[in-house]
XYZ file of C-alpha atoms in Angstrom:
557
model
C 271.421 -33.252 230.810
C 269.001 -36.144 230.684
C 270.042 -39.569 231.859
C 271.519 -41.707 229.122
C 270.783 -45.429 228.727
C 273.310 -48.063 227.833
C 272.249 -47.920 224.160
C 273.542 -44.354 223.950
C 277.014 -45.039 225.290
C 278.150 -46.427 221.945
C 277.294 -43.151 220.243
C 279.046 -41.139 222.983
C 282.261 -43.029 222.324
C 282.221 -41.650 218.803
C 282.371 -38.114 220.137
C 286.005 -38.632 221.095
C 286.800 -38.384 217.405
C 286.220 -34.641 217.647
C 286.787 -33.914 221.354
C 290.388 -35.076 221.524
C 292.904 -32.795 219.858
C 294.964 -34.497 217.215
C 298.726 -34.145 217.424
C 300.741 -33.310 214.379
C 302.561 -36.476 213.513
C 303.581 -38.505 210.557
C 301.944 -40.545 209.140
C 298.679 -38.556 209.379
C 295.010 -39.524 209.244
C 293.009 -38.621 206.122
C 289.454 -37.266 205.888
C 287.258 -40.349 206.263
C 283.550 -41.138 205.953
C 282.134 -43.800 208.287
C 278.889 -45.646 207.529
C 277.419 -46.348 210.959
C 274.465 -48.602 211.717
C 271.952 -47.457 214.301
C 269.629 -50.333 215.214
C 266.426 -49.660 217.151
C 264.282 -52.513 218.397
C 260.579 -52.153 217.640
C 259.648 -51.658 221.314
C 262.377 -49.085 222.025
C 261.574 -46.226 219.597
C 260.312 -43.861 222.314
C 263.419 -44.521 224.411
C 265.657 -44.077 221.356
C 264.039 -40.729 220.541
C 264.552 -39.511 224.100
C 268.171 -40.619 224.195
C 269.160 -39.281 220.746
C 267.500 -35.968 221.583
C 269.558 -35.810 224.777
C 272.719 -36.580 222.824
C 272.015 -33.768 220.354
C 271.455 -31.314 223.207
C 274.657 -32.468 224.904
C 276.686 -32.132 221.691
C 275.318 -28.660 220.966
C 275.840 -27.463 224.537
C 279.466 -28.612 224.502
C 280.064 -27.145 221.027
C 281.180 -30.418 219.555
C 282.266 -30.507 215.917
C 279.735 -30.015 213.128
C 279.945 -33.551 211.743
C 279.285 -35.131 215.125
C 276.229 -32.956 215.673
C 274.953 -33.795 212.178
C 275.390 -37.513 212.900
C 273.365 -37.297 216.087
C 270.672 -35.152 214.506
C 270.279 -37.640 211.653
C 269.782 -40.484 214.127
C 267.249 -38.455 216.113
C 265.334 -37.334 212.998
C 265.060 -40.847 211.587
C 263.586 -42.139 214.828
C 261.170 -39.190 214.991
C 260.099 -39.718 211.353
C 259.378 -43.395 212.004
C 257.195 -42.493 214.988
C 255.351 -39.800 212.986
C 254.680 -42.254 210.163
C 253.249 -44.749 212.648
C 250.894 -42.089 214.037
C 249.661 -41.256 210.519
C 249.001 -44.908 209.729
C 247.106 -45.389 212.974
C 245.033 -42.284 212.245
C 244.219 -43.518 208.723
C 243.116 -46.909 210.037
C 240.891 -45.187 212.593
C 239.376 -43.063 209.810
C 238.611 -46.138 207.709
C 237.044 -47.939 210.660
C 234.883 -44.913 211.443
C 233.825 -44.702 207.793
C 232.784 -48.343 207.779
C 230.483 -47.693 210.736
C 228.761 -44.736 209.055
C 228.313 -46.273 205.591
C 225.903 -49.025 204.624
C 227.443 -52.270 203.394
C 228.784 -52.010 199.853
C 226.462 -53.523 197.256
C 227.533 -56.789 195.695
C 226.987 -55.520 192.155
C 226.601 -52.436 189.975
C 222.863 -53.070 189.598
C 220.149 -54.951 191.432
C 217.620 -57.423 190.070
C 215.115 -54.700 189.171
C 217.636 -52.877 186.976
C 220.294 -55.439 186.099
C 220.646 -57.496 182.941
C 221.014 -61.277 183.077
C 224.626 -62.437 183.158
C 226.032 -64.188 180.096
C 226.057 -67.970 180.291
C 229.710 -68.201 179.300
C 232.412 -68.206 181.964
C 234.624 -66.109 179.695
C 238.258 -66.861 178.941
C 239.262 -70.477 179.533
C 242.783 -69.417 180.468
C 244.712 -66.277 181.340
C 248.068 -65.700 179.656
C 248.436 -62.074 180.761
C 251.095 -61.732 183.439
C 249.816 -60.747 186.887
C 251.579 -58.827 189.664
C 250.390 -58.192 193.233
C 249.706 -54.561 194.115
C 252.308 -54.762 196.887
C 255.092 -55.328 194.335
C 254.055 -53.473 191.179
C 255.278 -50.016 192.237
C 258.827 -51.141 192.934
C 258.945 -53.263 189.777
C 257.832 -50.331 187.624
C 260.311 -47.974 189.275
C 263.105 -50.470 188.638
C 262.106 -50.858 184.983
C 261.520 -54.585 185.399
C 258.141 -54.620 183.634
C 257.800 -54.537 179.843
C 255.362 -51.691 179.131
C 254.985 -52.874 175.542
C 252.933 -55.799 176.817
C 249.718 -55.889 178.863
C 249.749 -56.896 182.508
C 247.293 -57.149 185.400
C 247.678 -55.855 188.949
C 245.780 -57.925 191.496
C 244.311 -55.895 194.347
C 245.146 -52.760 192.370
C 241.943 -50.751 192.968
C 242.474 -48.822 196.216
C 239.531 -48.679 198.612
C 237.553 -51.197 196.568
C 234.663 -51.521 199.007
C 234.310 -47.741 199.221
C 234.324 -47.525 195.418
C 231.597 -50.158 195.213
C 229.420 -48.076 197.497
C 230.111 -44.823 195.610
C 229.371 -46.113 192.113
C 226.096 -47.938 191.564
C 223.362 -47.518 188.984
C 221.104 -45.918 191.601
C 223.726 -43.308 192.507
C 224.608 -42.504 188.878
C 220.936 -41.916 188.087
C 220.825 -39.173 190.704
C 222.697 -37.056 188.160
C 219.854 -35.273 186.371
C 222.038 -32.691 184.616
C 224.571 -34.596 182.515
C 223.587 -36.298 179.286
C 225.124 -39.363 177.685
C 225.749 -39.947 173.993
C 223.662 -42.931 172.929
C 223.735 -44.746 169.595
C 220.922 -47.013 168.528
C 221.913 -50.616 167.736
C 221.583 -49.920 163.998
C 223.764 -46.785 164.080
C 226.331 -48.491 166.299
C 226.644 -51.341 163.786
C 226.983 -48.929 160.849
C 229.835 -47.075 162.536
C 231.971 -50.136 163.264
C 234.989 -50.299 161.002
C 238.633 -51.369 160.983
C 239.342 -48.257 158.875
C 240.767 -45.594 161.186
C 239.464 -42.744 159.023
C 235.897 -44.053 159.182
C 236.106 -44.284 162.964
C 236.826 -40.547 163.205
C 233.687 -38.483 163.568
C 233.740 -34.684 163.472
C 231.966 -32.970 166.339
C 229.314 -31.604 163.988
C 228.231 -35.176 163.333
C 227.082 -35.638 166.896
C 223.637 -35.621 165.322
C 224.071 -39.365 164.827
C 223.955 -39.688 168.574
C 220.943 -39.191 170.775
C 221.751 -37.158 173.861
C 219.916 -38.898 176.691
C 219.721 -38.464 180.442
C 221.504 -40.954 182.655
C 218.152 -42.399 183.684
C 217.053 -42.744 180.045
C 220.272 -44.619 179.320
C 219.422 -47.135 182.043
C 215.940 -47.445 180.549
C 217.373 -48.155 177.087
C 220.174 -50.508 178.092
C 219.105 -52.096 181.370
C 215.781 -53.099 182.913
C 215.040 -49.789 184.587
C 211.261 -49.166 184.728
C 210.540 -52.465 182.964
C 207.759 -54.786 184.058
C 208.633 -56.897 187.123
C 208.446 -60.176 185.203
C 210.752 -58.971 182.412
C 214.516 -59.106 182.678
C 216.674 -58.334 179.661
C 219.277 -60.870 178.541
C 222.800 -59.722 177.749
C 223.949 -59.962 174.154
C 222.346 -58.712 170.959
C 220.099 -56.290 172.866
C 222.925 -54.786 174.899
C 226.079 -55.094 172.746
C 225.973 -51.375 171.808
C 225.495 -50.056 175.346
C 228.994 -49.650 176.788
C 229.676 -46.064 177.897
C 233.048 -44.364 178.327
C 232.377 -41.028 180.016
C 234.844 -38.390 181.261
C 234.782 -38.837 185.020
C 234.519 -35.133 185.847
C 231.548 -34.757 183.489
C 229.418 -37.340 185.245
C 230.281 -37.206 188.939
C 232.515 -35.523 191.497
C 232.926 -38.790 193.387
C 235.870 -39.773 191.198
C 237.899 -36.654 192.025
C 241.083 -37.603 193.791
C 240.801 -41.281 192.829
C 244.217 -42.564 191.835
C 245.689 -45.938 191.058
C 248.197 -45.448 193.864
C 250.279 -48.508 193.020
C 251.116 -47.283 189.497
C 250.788 -43.493 189.868
C 254.469 -42.771 190.536
C 255.564 -44.284 187.222
C 252.475 -44.046 184.993
C 250.597 -41.050 186.423
C 252.165 -38.237 184.392
C 249.021 -37.448 182.392
C 247.127 -36.678 185.582
C 249.351 -33.602 185.976
C 247.168 -32.003 183.293
C 243.958 -32.434 185.281
C 244.225 -29.168 187.221
C 244.443 -26.982 184.121
C 241.721 -28.920 182.316
C 239.400 -28.555 185.290
C 239.985 -24.808 185.544
C 239.362 -24.243 181.831
C 236.270 -26.443 181.887
C 234.820 -24.548 184.850
C 234.607 -21.344 182.766
C 234.162 -22.661 179.252
C 230.437 -21.840 179.203
C 231.557 -18.257 178.534
C 232.666 -19.511 175.106
C 229.521 -21.534 174.300
C 228.025 -18.701 172.135
C 231.006 -19.038 169.773
C 230.285 -22.648 168.720
C 227.427 -24.557 167.162
C 224.499 -24.643 169.624
C 224.143 -28.365 168.913
C 227.631 -28.938 170.359
C 227.622 -29.042 174.165
C 231.009 -27.441 174.782
C 231.709 -28.646 178.315
C 230.874 -32.227 177.404
C 232.962 -32.080 174.246
C 236.028 -30.706 176.056
C 235.655 -33.191 178.887
C 236.507 -35.909 176.366
C 240.089 -34.652 176.471
C 240.379 -35.784 180.077
C 242.691 -38.598 181.097
C 240.154 -40.064 183.548
C 237.046 -41.957 182.482
C 234.263 -44.059 183.897
C 233.440 -47.142 181.828
C 230.206 -49.010 182.429
C 227.659 -51.122 180.655
C 225.280 -54.049 180.981
C 226.045 -57.703 180.530
C 226.865 -58.349 176.870
C 228.162 -54.852 176.137
C 231.515 -54.035 174.591
C 232.788 -52.539 171.354
C 234.778 -53.863 168.413
C 238.470 -54.690 168.140
C 240.335 -51.381 168.087
C 243.386 -49.413 169.209
C 243.178 -46.843 171.982
C 246.202 -44.916 170.721
C 247.223 -44.021 174.275
C 248.222 -46.560 176.946
C 245.745 -46.870 179.790
C 244.950 -48.683 183.006
C 241.452 -49.934 183.760
C 240.465 -50.892 187.302
C 237.307 -52.951 187.656
C 235.021 -52.042 190.556
C 231.890 -54.044 189.701
C 231.285 -57.019 187.460
C 233.504 -59.169 185.269
C 235.111 -58.483 181.894
C 236.660 -60.765 179.319
C 239.641 -59.275 177.445
C 241.168 -60.183 174.075
C 244.397 -58.474 172.966
C 246.794 -58.680 169.995
C 249.898 -56.882 168.796
C 249.345 -54.743 165.656
C 251.643 -56.935 163.557
C 249.853 -60.158 164.478
C 246.462 -58.535 163.928
C 247.436 -57.548 160.371
C 248.453 -61.158 159.721
C 245.073 -62.281 161.020
C 243.213 -59.821 158.786
C 245.131 -61.042 155.742
C 244.420 -64.719 156.416
C 240.867 -64.484 157.739
C 239.295 -61.537 155.944
C 236.160 -63.547 155.216
C 235.567 -64.251 158.911
C 237.056 -61.297 160.779
C 234.597 -58.437 160.394
C 234.095 -55.331 162.546
C 231.655 -56.502 165.186
C 230.742 -55.916 168.793
C 232.696 -57.730 171.476
C 229.736 -60.052 172.009
C 229.603 -61.078 168.344
C 233.386 -61.469 168.187
C 233.505 -63.865 171.127
C 230.305 -65.700 170.198
C 230.700 -66.080 166.431
C 234.259 -65.329 165.316
C 236.861 -66.312 167.901
C 236.424 -70.086 167.836
C 236.511 -70.262 164.032
C 239.560 -67.999 163.885
C 241.415 -70.284 166.289
C 240.404 -73.597 164.749
C 240.521 -72.765 161.038
C 242.768 -69.745 160.546
C 245.673 -70.257 162.927
C 244.844 -67.627 165.522
C 247.007 -68.383 168.535
C 249.883 -69.732 166.437
C 253.425 -68.359 166.377
C 252.614 -65.558 163.917
C 249.199 -64.706 165.338
C 249.552 -64.770 169.105
C 246.986 -63.210 171.376
C 246.394 -62.541 175.053
C 243.178 -63.284 176.873
C 242.008 -63.111 180.461
C 239.035 -62.455 182.695
C 239.209 -59.316 184.826
C 237.581 -59.424 188.253
C 236.740 -56.645 190.754
C 239.830 -55.075 192.271
C 242.056 -55.998 189.332
C 243.732 -53.341 187.183
C 244.703 -54.140 183.606
C 247.359 -52.174 181.713
C 246.982 -51.932 177.916
C 249.724 -50.444 175.662
C 248.460 -47.751 173.297
C 249.052 -49.649 170.042
C 247.535 -52.934 171.224
C 244.463 -54.210 169.375
C 241.889 -54.995 172.030
C 238.294 -55.598 172.939
C 236.507 -56.429 176.176
C 233.117 -57.932 176.925
C 231.103 -57.402 180.102
C 230.083 -60.838 181.352
C 227.828 -59.198 183.944
C 226.841 -55.567 184.532
C 230.191 -53.833 185.007
C 231.786 -50.558 186.093
C 235.432 -49.456 186.097
C 237.808 -46.511 186.412
C 239.927 -45.959 183.302
C 242.958 -43.651 183.229
C 245.117 -42.834 180.234
C 248.749 -42.982 181.296
C 252.203 -41.816 180.240
C 255.555 -42.933 181.562
C 257.372 -39.595 181.285
C 257.032 -35.842 180.815
C 258.003 -36.259 177.171
C 255.154 -38.722 176.727
C 252.658 -36.196 178.109
C 253.917 -33.377 175.903
C 253.897 -35.648 172.856
C 250.230 -36.442 173.513
C 249.395 -32.738 173.849
C 251.281 -31.898 170.657
C 249.452 -34.645 168.785
C 246.167 -32.894 169.621
C 247.490 -29.608 168.208
C 249.432 -30.521 165.070
C 250.293 -34.083 164.024
C 249.716 -34.434 160.260
C 251.541 -37.762 160.244
C 248.700 -39.225 162.341
C 246.088 -38.560 159.667
C 243.517 -38.074 162.426
C 240.826 -35.593 161.444
C 240.345 -33.080 162.992
C 242.569 -33.618 166.038
C 245.870 -33.964 164.200
C 245.251 -30.705 162.328
C 243.593 -28.431 164.884
C 246.267 -25.724 164.795
C 245.322 -24.975 161.166
C 242.071 -23.517 162.525
C 244.086 -20.740 164.192
C 244.533 -19.085 160.774
C 242.001 -17.570 158.384
C 240.379 -20.211 156.235
C 241.940 -23.158 158.109
C 245.417 -22.769 156.627
C 247.301 -26.085 156.742
C 250.399 -24.642 155.069
C 250.887 -21.806 157.565
C 250.308 -24.178 160.460
C 252.968 -26.544 159.164
C 255.443 -23.742 158.470
C 254.995 -22.273 161.961
C 255.682 -25.582 163.692
C 258.265 -26.879 161.228
C 256.203 -29.830 160.073
C 254.928 -29.321 156.533
C 252.449 -31.638 154.872
C 252.650 -33.586 151.656
C 250.824 -31.428 149.046
C 248.465 -34.207 148.017
C 247.658 -35.026 151.639
C 247.140 -31.325 152.319
C 244.654 -31.028 149.486
C 242.584 -33.973 150.702
C 242.698 -33.042 154.382
C 242.049 -29.387 153.596
C 238.881 -30.293 151.732
C 237.563 -32.394 154.622
C 238.455 -29.774 157.236
C 236.801 -27.004 155.225
C 233.675 -29.095 154.731
C 233.119 -29.724 158.424
C 234.890 -26.787 160.076
C 234.945 -24.080 157.429
C 232.487 -21.768 159.212
C 233.350 -19.649 162.251
C 231.512 -21.925 164.701
C 233.356 -25.041 163.554
C 236.688 -23.244 163.454
C 236.144 -21.839 166.953
C 235.477 -25.318 168.322
C 238.911 -26.489 167.186
C 240.619 -23.338 168.499
C 239.002 -23.821 171.906
C 240.253 -27.420 171.918
C 243.815 -26.140 171.430
C 243.454 -23.516 174.176
C 242.120 -26.156 176.570
C 245.077 -28.471 175.894
C 247.587 -25.667 176.356
C 245.964 -24.336 179.525
C 246.475 -27.800 181.012
C 250.165 -27.692 180.055
C 250.800 -24.152 181.309
C 249.127 -24.922 184.656
C 250.811 -28.281 185.254
C 253.550 -28.549 187.840
C 256.626 -30.461 186.738
C 256.030 -30.023 182.991
C 258.075 -27.715 180.768
C 255.677 -25.874 178.400
C 258.611 -24.799 176.223
C 258.982 -28.407 175.087
C 255.435 -28.351 173.713
C 253.861 -26.419 170.848
C 251.848 -24.311 173.279
C 254.072 -21.203 173.630
C 254.207 -20.941 169.822
C 250.490 -21.389 169.150
C 248.750 -19.653 172.051
C 248.849 -16.043 170.849
C 247.896 -16.889 167.260
C 244.955 -19.045 168.369
C 243.589 -16.368 170.714
C 243.933 -13.727 167.971
C 241.999 -15.864 165.486
C 239.297 -16.660 168.038
C 238.944 -12.955 168.797
C 238.716 -12.129 165.082
C 236.059 -14.798 164.503
C 234.072 -13.603 167.523
C 233.986 -10.033 166.187
C 232.737 -11.244 162.805
C 229.939 -13.052 164.656
C 229.070 -9.896 166.581
C 230.375 -11.334 169.835
C 233.387 -10.879 172.088
C 235.811 -12.875 174.182
C 235.576 -13.051 177.979
C 238.302 -11.159 179.822
C 239.980 -14.345 181.060
C 240.916 -15.368 177.498
C 244.095 -13.370 176.916
C 246.951 -13.417 174.418
C 249.252 -13.879 177.403
C 249.493 -17.601 178.248
C 248.338 -18.786 181.696
C 250.990 -18.983 184.386
C 252.022 -22.185 186.211
C 250.232 -23.217 189.378
C 246.646 -23.051 190.510
C 245.186 -19.606 189.954
C 242.311 -17.795 188.342
C 242.285 -17.872 184.564
């Protein structure tokens, strides 16, 4: 047996509880649990590990009672775990230091002077009334339920590895992508499409013709100063207000894979469980491209269903006041953004009282021409029309509830990571179901996609199958719109493929129960209809598309 230090003698005394035989007597002892404290000074962990290991060996060799051995093992294992954790942290720090030596210094901004747009003259929000939490505290507060998720909040220092992210995402690096194309709207088209009417904001996939599909480099030519004359530098505002891009991260770059908002992931990261299945389906979806309209780029269209996005744009860019529908977190890497947020109820009050002033407009026009008048003459900011505002700086993460009315304006050229979030498994499954069959949403086509899994886009059969029938008048109107845009096989197939993509993500996800979603009930019918449509088009389905749903875990489709 190894030599035992004085610190171990206290533990040895406890062994007498089991070594000595108890004599039958009255009164008798009862089964008792003792909570014992084992204190180790920070410079004595190695000694403590040696001594507790020796105690375990001694107890086992002398066949001491089970509970005593378990007590000693627990003490030994806790000391060993603390030492292992220290080694991992030291190794991670060494890795980061080595990385710093191999990488060039992170750029100060998303763009340089030859590409960048002039910053806006305004300093942005004069105050910040959005509550802020340090990244070191937010995880515990969320876990304890001490943060109201119905209100926005900001996490300071919430973007992990900020300097590394700055180096990974610059305009120069994004332009190295010569394969992906971005959807670009001209200033005129962008203005025409702005509306507070939810129905008008919904655009069927076949109407992608309104967009120009441009290369990443062409986008920087259109919206920044790329390839402009040396003496010309674009000013942010009217020329750039339409230029903000929100692109599925996986579609544009692999550099975002594995990026997580670590401080909020444990509580808000449920949607990211779907990423594995989405990625697998997307990797093989080109096999289905012949079944849809050639003008629809299938991989890009499906990538929009991702929960992870990259958001970037020049100074002066930003879209109109709107609802996201799904809560999200946005972590700024480069630039500066000004945010304006309202609750739905207060926004409706504002629309009623200031209809002549409040018009659908870009973020730039809202802040420049509408906000001041709304505050001074129409009571915005009063008790019945409260709003939040704040500037977001690099490293800060803002959380926005799904029903919040919001807009943001880039004060300088900006780039951020944006992740849709959910706080529970039920929240994830509800989001998936809403993309399969949610007639109450009124969202065309996404709330009615399951109807495409029947001949002729049958809304009635879809509702009967899932126990959610539609109002006859609503069904007549929606049916007419769906038939107009998706009545042919190519349009119908696009919606079916959307459903299969959503359900593949659910079936593959660990920790989610597919039975609580629509997916087990719709999968076979959707595959059958897709197969039938393919035959009528003189085509077939790839072997990996089967009537048997995918199995959980990472595997070949």
